[in-house]
Coordinates of C-alpha atoms and ligand atoms in Angstrom, one line a residue:
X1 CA 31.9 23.0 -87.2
X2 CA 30.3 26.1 -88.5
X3 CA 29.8 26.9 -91.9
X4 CA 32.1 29.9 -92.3
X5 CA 31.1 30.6 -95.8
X6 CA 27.4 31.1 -94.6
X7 CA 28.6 33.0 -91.6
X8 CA 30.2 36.1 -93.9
X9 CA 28.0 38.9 -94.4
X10 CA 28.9 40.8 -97.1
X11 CA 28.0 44.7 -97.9
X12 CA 28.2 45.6 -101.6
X13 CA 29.7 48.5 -103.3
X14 CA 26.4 50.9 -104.5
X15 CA 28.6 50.9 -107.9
X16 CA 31.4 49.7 -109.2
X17 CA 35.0 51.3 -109.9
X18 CA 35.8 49.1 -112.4
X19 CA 35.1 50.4 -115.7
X20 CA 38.0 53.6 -114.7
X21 CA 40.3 50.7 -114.7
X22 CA 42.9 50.6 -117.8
X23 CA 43.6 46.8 -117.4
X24 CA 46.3 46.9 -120.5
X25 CA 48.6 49.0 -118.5
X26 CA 48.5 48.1 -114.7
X27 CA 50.8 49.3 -112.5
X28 CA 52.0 46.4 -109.3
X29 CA 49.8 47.2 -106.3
X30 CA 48.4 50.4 -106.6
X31 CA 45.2 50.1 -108.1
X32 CA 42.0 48.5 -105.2
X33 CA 39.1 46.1 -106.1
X34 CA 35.8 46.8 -104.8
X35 CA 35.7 45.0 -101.0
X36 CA 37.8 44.2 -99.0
X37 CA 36.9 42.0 -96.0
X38 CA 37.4 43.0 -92.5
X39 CA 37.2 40.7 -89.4
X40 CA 38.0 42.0 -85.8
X41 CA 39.3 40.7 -82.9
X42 CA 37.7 41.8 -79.4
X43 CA 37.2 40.1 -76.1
X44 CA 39.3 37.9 -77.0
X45 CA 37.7 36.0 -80.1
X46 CA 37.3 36.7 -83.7
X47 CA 34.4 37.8 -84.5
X48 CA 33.1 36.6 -88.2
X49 CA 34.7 38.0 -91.0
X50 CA 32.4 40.7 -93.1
X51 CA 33.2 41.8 -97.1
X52 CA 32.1 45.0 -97.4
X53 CA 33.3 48.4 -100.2
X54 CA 36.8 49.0 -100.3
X55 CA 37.2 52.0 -97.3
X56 CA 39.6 53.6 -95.4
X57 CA 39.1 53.1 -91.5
X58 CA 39.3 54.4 -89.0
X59 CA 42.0 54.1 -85.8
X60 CA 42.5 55.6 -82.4
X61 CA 45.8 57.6 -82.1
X62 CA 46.8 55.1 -79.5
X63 CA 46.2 52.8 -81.4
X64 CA 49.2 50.1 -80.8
X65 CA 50.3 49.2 -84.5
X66 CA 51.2 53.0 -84.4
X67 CA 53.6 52.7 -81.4
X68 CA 54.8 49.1 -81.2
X69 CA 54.4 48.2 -85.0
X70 CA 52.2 44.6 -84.0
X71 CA 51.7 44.2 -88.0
X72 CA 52.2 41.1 -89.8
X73 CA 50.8 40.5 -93.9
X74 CA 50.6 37.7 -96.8
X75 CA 51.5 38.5 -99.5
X76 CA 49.7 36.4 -102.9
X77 CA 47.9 36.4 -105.9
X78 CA 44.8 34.9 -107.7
X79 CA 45.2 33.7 -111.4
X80 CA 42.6 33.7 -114.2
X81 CA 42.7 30.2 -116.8
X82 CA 41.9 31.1 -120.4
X83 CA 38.4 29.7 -119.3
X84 CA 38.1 32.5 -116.6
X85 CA 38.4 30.1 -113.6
X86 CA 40.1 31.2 -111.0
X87 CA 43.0 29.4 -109.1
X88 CA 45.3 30.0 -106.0
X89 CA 48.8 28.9 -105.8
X90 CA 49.4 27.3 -102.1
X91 CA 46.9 29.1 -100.2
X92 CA 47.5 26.7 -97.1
X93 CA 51.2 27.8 -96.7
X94 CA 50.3 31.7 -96.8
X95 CA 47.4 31.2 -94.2
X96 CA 49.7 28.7 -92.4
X97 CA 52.7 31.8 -92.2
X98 CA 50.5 33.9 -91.0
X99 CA 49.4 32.3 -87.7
X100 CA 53.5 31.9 -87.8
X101 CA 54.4 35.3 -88.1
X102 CA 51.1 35.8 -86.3
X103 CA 52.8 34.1 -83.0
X104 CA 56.0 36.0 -82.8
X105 CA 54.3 39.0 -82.5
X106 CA 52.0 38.2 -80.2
X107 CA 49.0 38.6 -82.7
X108 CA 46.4 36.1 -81.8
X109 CA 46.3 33.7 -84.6
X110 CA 43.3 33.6 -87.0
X111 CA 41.2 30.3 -87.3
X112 CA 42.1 28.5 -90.6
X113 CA 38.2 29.1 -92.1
X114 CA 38.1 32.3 -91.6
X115 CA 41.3 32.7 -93.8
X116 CA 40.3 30.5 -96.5
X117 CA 36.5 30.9 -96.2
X118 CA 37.1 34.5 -96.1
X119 CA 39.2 34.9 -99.7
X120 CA 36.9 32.5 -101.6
X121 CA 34.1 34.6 -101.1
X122 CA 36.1 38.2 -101.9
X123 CA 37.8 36.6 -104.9
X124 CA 34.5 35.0 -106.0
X125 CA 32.8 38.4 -105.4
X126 CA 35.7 40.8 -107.3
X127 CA 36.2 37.7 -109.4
X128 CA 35.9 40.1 -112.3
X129 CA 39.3 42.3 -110.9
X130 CA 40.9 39.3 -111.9
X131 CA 43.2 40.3 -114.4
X132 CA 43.5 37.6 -117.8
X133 CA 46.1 39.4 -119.5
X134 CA 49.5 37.1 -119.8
X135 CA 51.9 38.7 -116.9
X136 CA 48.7 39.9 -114.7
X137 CA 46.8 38.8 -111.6
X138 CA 44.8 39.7 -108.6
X139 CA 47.4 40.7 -106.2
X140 CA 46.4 39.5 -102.2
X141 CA 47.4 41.4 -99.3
X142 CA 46.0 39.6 -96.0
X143 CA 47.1 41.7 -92.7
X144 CA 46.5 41.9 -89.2
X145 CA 47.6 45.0 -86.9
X146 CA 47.2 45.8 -83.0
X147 CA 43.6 48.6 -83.4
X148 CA 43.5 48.2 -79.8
X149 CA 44.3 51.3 -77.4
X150 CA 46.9 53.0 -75.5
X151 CA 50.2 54.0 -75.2
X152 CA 51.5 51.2 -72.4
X153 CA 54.0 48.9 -74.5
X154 CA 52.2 45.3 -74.5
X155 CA 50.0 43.5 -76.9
X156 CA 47.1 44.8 -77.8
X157 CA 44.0 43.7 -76.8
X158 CA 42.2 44.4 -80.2
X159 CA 43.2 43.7 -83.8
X160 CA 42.2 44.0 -87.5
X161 CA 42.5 41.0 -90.0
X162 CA 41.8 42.5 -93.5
X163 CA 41.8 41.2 -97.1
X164 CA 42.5 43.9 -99.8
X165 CA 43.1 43.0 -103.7
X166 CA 45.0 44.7 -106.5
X167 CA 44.7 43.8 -109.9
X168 CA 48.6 44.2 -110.9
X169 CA 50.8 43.9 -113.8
X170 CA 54.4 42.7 -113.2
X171 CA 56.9 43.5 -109.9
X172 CA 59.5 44.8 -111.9
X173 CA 59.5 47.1 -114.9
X174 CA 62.6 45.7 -116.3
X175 CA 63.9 42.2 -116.6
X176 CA 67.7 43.6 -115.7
X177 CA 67.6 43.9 -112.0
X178 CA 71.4 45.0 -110.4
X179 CA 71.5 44.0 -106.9
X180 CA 74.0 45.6 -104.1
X181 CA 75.4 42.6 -101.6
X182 CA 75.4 44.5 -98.0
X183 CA 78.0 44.6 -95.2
X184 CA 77.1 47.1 -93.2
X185 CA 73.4 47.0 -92.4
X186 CA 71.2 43.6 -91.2
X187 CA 67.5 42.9 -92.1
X188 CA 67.5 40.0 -89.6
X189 CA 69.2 38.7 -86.2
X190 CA 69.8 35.4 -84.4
X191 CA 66.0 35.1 -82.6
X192 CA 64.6 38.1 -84.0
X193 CA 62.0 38.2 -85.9
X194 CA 63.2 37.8 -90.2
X195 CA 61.1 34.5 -90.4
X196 CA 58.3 36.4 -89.9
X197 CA 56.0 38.9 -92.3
X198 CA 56.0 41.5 -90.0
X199 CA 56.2 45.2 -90.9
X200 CA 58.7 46.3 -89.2
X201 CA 61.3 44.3 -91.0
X202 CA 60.1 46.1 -94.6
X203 CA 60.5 49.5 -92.6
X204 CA 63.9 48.6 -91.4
X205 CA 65.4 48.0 -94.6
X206 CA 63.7 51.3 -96.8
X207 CA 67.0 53.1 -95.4
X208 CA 70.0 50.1 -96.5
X209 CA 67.5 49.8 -99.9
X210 CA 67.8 53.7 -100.7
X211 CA 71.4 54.0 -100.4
X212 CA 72.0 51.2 -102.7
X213 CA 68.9 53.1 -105.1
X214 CA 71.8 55.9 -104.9
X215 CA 74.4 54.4 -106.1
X216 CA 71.9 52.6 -109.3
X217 CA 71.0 49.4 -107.6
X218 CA 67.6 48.1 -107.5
X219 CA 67.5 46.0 -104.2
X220 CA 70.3 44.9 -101.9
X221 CA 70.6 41.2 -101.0
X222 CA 71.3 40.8 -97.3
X223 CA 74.1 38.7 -95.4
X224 CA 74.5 37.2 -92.1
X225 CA 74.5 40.0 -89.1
X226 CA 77.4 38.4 -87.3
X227 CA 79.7 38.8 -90.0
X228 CA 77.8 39.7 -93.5
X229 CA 79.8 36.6 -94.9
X230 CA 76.9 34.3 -96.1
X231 CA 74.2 35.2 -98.5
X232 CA 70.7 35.3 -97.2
X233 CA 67.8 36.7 -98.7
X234 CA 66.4 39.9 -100.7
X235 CA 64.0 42.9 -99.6
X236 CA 61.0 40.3 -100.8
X237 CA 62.4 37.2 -102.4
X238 CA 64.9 34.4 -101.4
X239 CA 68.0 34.0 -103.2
X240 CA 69.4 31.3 -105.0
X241 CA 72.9 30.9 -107.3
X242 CA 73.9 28.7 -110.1
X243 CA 77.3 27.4 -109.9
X244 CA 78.0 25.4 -113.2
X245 CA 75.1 23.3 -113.2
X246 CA 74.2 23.4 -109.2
X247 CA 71.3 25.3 -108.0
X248 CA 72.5 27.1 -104.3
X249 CA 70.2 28.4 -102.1
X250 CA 70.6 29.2 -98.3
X251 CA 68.4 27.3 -95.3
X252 CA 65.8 29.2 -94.1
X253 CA 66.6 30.0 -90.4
X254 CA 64.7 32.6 -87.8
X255 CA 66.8 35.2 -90.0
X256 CA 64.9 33.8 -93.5
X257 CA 61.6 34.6 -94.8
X258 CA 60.0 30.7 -95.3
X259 CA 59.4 31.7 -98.8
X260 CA 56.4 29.6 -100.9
X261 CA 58.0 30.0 -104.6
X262 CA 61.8 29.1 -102.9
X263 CA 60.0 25.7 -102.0
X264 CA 58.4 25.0 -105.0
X265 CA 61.9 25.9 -106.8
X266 CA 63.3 23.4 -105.0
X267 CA 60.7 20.5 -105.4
X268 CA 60.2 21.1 -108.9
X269 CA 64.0 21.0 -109.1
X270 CA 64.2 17.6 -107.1
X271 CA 61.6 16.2 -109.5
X272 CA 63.7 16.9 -112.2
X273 CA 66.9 16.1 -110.7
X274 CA 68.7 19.0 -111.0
X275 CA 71.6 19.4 -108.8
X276 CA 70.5 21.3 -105.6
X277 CA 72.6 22.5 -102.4
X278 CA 70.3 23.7 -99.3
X279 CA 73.6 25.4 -97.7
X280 CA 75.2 28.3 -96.2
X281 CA 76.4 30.1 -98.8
X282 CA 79.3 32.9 -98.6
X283 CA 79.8 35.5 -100.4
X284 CA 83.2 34.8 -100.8
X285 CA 82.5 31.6 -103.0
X286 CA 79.8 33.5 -105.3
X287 CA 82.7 36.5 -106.0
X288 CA 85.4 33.8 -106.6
X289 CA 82.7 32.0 -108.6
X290 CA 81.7 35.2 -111.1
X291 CA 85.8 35.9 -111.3
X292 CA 86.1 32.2 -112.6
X293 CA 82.8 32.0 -114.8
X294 CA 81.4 29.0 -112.9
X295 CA 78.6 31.5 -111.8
X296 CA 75.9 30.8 -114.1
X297 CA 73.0 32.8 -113.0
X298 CA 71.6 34.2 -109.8
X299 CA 67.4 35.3 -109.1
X300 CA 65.4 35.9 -106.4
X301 CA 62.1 34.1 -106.2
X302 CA 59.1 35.2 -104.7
X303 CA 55.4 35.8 -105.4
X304 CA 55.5 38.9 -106.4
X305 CA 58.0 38.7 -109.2
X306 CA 58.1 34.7 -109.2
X307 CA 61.5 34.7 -110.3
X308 CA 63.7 37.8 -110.9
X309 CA 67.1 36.9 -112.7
X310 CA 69.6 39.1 -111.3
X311 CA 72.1 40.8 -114.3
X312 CA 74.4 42.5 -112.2
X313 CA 75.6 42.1 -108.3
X314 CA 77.4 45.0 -106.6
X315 CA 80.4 43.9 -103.8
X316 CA 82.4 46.3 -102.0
X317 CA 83.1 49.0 -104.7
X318 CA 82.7 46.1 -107.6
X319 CA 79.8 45.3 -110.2
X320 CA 80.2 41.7 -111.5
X321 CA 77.8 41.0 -114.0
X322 CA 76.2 37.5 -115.0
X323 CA 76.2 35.7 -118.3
X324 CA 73.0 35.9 -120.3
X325 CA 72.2 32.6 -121.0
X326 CA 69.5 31.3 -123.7
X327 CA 68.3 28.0 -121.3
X328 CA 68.3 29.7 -117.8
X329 CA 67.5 27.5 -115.0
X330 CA 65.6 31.2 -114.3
X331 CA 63.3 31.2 -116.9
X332 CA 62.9 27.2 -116.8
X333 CA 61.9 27.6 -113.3
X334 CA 59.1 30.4 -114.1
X335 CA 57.8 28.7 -116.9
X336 CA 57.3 25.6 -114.7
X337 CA 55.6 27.8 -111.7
X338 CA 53.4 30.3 -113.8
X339 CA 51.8 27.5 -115.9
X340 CA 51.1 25.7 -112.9
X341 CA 49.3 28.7 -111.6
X342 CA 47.8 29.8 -114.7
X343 CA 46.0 26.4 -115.5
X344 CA 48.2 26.2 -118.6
X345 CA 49.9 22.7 -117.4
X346 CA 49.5 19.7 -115.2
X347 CA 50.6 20.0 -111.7
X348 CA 52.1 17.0 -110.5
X349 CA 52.5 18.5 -106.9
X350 CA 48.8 19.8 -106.0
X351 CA 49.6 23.1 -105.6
X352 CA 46.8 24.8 -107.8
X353 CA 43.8 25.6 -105.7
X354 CA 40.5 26.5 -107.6
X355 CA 38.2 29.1 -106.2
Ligands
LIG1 C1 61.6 38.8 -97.0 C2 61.0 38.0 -98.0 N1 61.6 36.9 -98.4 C3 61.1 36.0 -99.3 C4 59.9 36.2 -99.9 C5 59.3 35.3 -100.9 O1 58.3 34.5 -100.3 P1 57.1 33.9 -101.2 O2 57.7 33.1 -102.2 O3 56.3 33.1 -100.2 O4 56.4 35.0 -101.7 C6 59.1 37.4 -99.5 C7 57.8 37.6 -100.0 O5 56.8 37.2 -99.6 C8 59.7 38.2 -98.5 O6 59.0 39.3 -98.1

């Protein structure tokens, strides 16, 4: 096998951005290390991946990610110990989702190495981006888009894997997030494409997402397309419910994002043998479940936020609002997830990954 790491030619920045950089107040996202690392596919191979300056680049017109939106992304983070090491949290499943979501868009999948290989030698390189402020990380957004030509409607021929890093406070400004249950919109069909991280399903819900923003709801939490009776997921996080002491959360289909911290929620959960449900779930139990008080809590749980307690849900003209509760299965169930990532505690499951 080759030696990827030795393969990787990197091109440093003449000087570094990062003494403009107010790391006390930093926004989610917005703010780019130094390199990013590009790697192309042509003639149908990959070539090696290069780590060069941050840059903007430059596309054709034609280019088909313009036209036909063939654009999949990760989306994950890199976490600095007290001792500045510096850890992953499941890197395998993100690169793993990739070549998923990779596949159903026709995107030629991207050799395992030059993923992991790849990251390791950005992070090590930016390794000082890494934010070690309680709350804050290095932020990963791995991508792949169709650079290659024209306007005919088939899969490119060329494409763009790149690695770009944001050193990022939290998701969500405030911890009371009021979420609108939709009926009229999907985000997802029956053999579509929701399972996958492709662009075009964030695009497709900016529209649903701002008219909920109108009426003073953060994000809306999607439902079935047949029927919009069963709960599915959020704009970037899967759901899950409380009822009494029962943790609820839906089965990932080809409508469901396979999401990494709604696994672990569950495993850590089946070690400590907390009641867990993997069902459909409608809507119509969750309603009859906040009108009796049986609904403890609801979050969403996802990288970005890791888990996002949810105060109020909106449903069909009402706003039912959830208990506060001083021992949240919520806040349990961050604890238990950040300070595996953090180095803070043992992890019993192998999910830490040091860089
Ligand atoms: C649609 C959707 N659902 C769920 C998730 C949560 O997945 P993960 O926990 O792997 O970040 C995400 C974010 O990646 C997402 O975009």
């Amino acid at each position: 096998m080759i030696d990827m790491a030795q393969k990787i030619e990197v091109e440093k920045a003449k000087t570094s951005r990062i003494a403009s950089v107010d790391f006390d107040n930093l926004p989610f996202g917005s703010v780019f290390s130094d390199h990013m690392l590009v790697c192309n596919f042509s003639n149908g191979e990959w070539a090696a991946p290069k780590i060069m300056p941050y840059q903007p680049i430059s596309l054709d017109p034609s280019a088909k990610v313009f036209h036909y939106g063939q654009a999949i992304f990760e989306g994950m983070k890199a976490y600095k110990d007290k001792e500045g090491s510096v850890w992953l949290f499941r890197p395998e499943d993100n690169q793993r989702r990739l070549n998923v979501s990779a596949k159903r868009m026709a995107i030629p999948e991207l050799p395992k190495d030059y993923f992991m290989e790849g990251l390791k030698a950005l992070l090590q390189l930016d390794k000082d981006w890494i934010p070690q402020s309680e709350g804050s990380s290095l932020y990963i957004r791995p991508f792949i888009f169709a650079s290659g030509q024209g306007f005919h409607a088939s899969p490119a021929n060329e494409y763009k894997f790149i690695i770009a890093t944001a050193p990022s406070g939290a998701y969500f400004s405030s911890g009371k997030v009021k979420v609108l249950i939709e009926e009229v919109y999907s985000r997802a069909a029956n053999g579509g494409v929701g399972y996958a991280k492709a662009g075009g399903n964030y695009a497709g819900q900016f529209y649903p997402t701002q008219l909920a923003v109108d009426q003073g709801y953060q994000q809306v939490i999607w439902t079935d397309d047949l029927a919009h009776e069963y709960i599915e997921e959020a704009g970037a996080m899967n759901i899950f419910v409380r009822i009494n002491d029962t943790l609820i959360t839906g089965p990932v289909s080809d409508r469901i994002l396979n999401g990494i911290t709604r696994k672990s929620i569950l495993e850590i959960a089946k070690q400590e043998d907390i009641p867990v449900e993997v069902r459909k779930l409608r809507v119509s139990e969750v309603v009859e479940a906040a009108k009796n008080g049986s609904l403890k809590e609801m979050f969403g749980a996802g990288t970005a936020a890791v888990v996002s307690p949810i105060a109020t849900f909106g449903y069909r003209g009402m706003d039912y609002d959830l208990p506060e509760l001083t021992q949240s299965y919520a806040a349990h169930f961050k604890k238990r997830i950040t300070d595996i990532q953090y180095n803070r505690a043992e992890d019993p499951f192998g999910w830490r990954y040091k860089v």
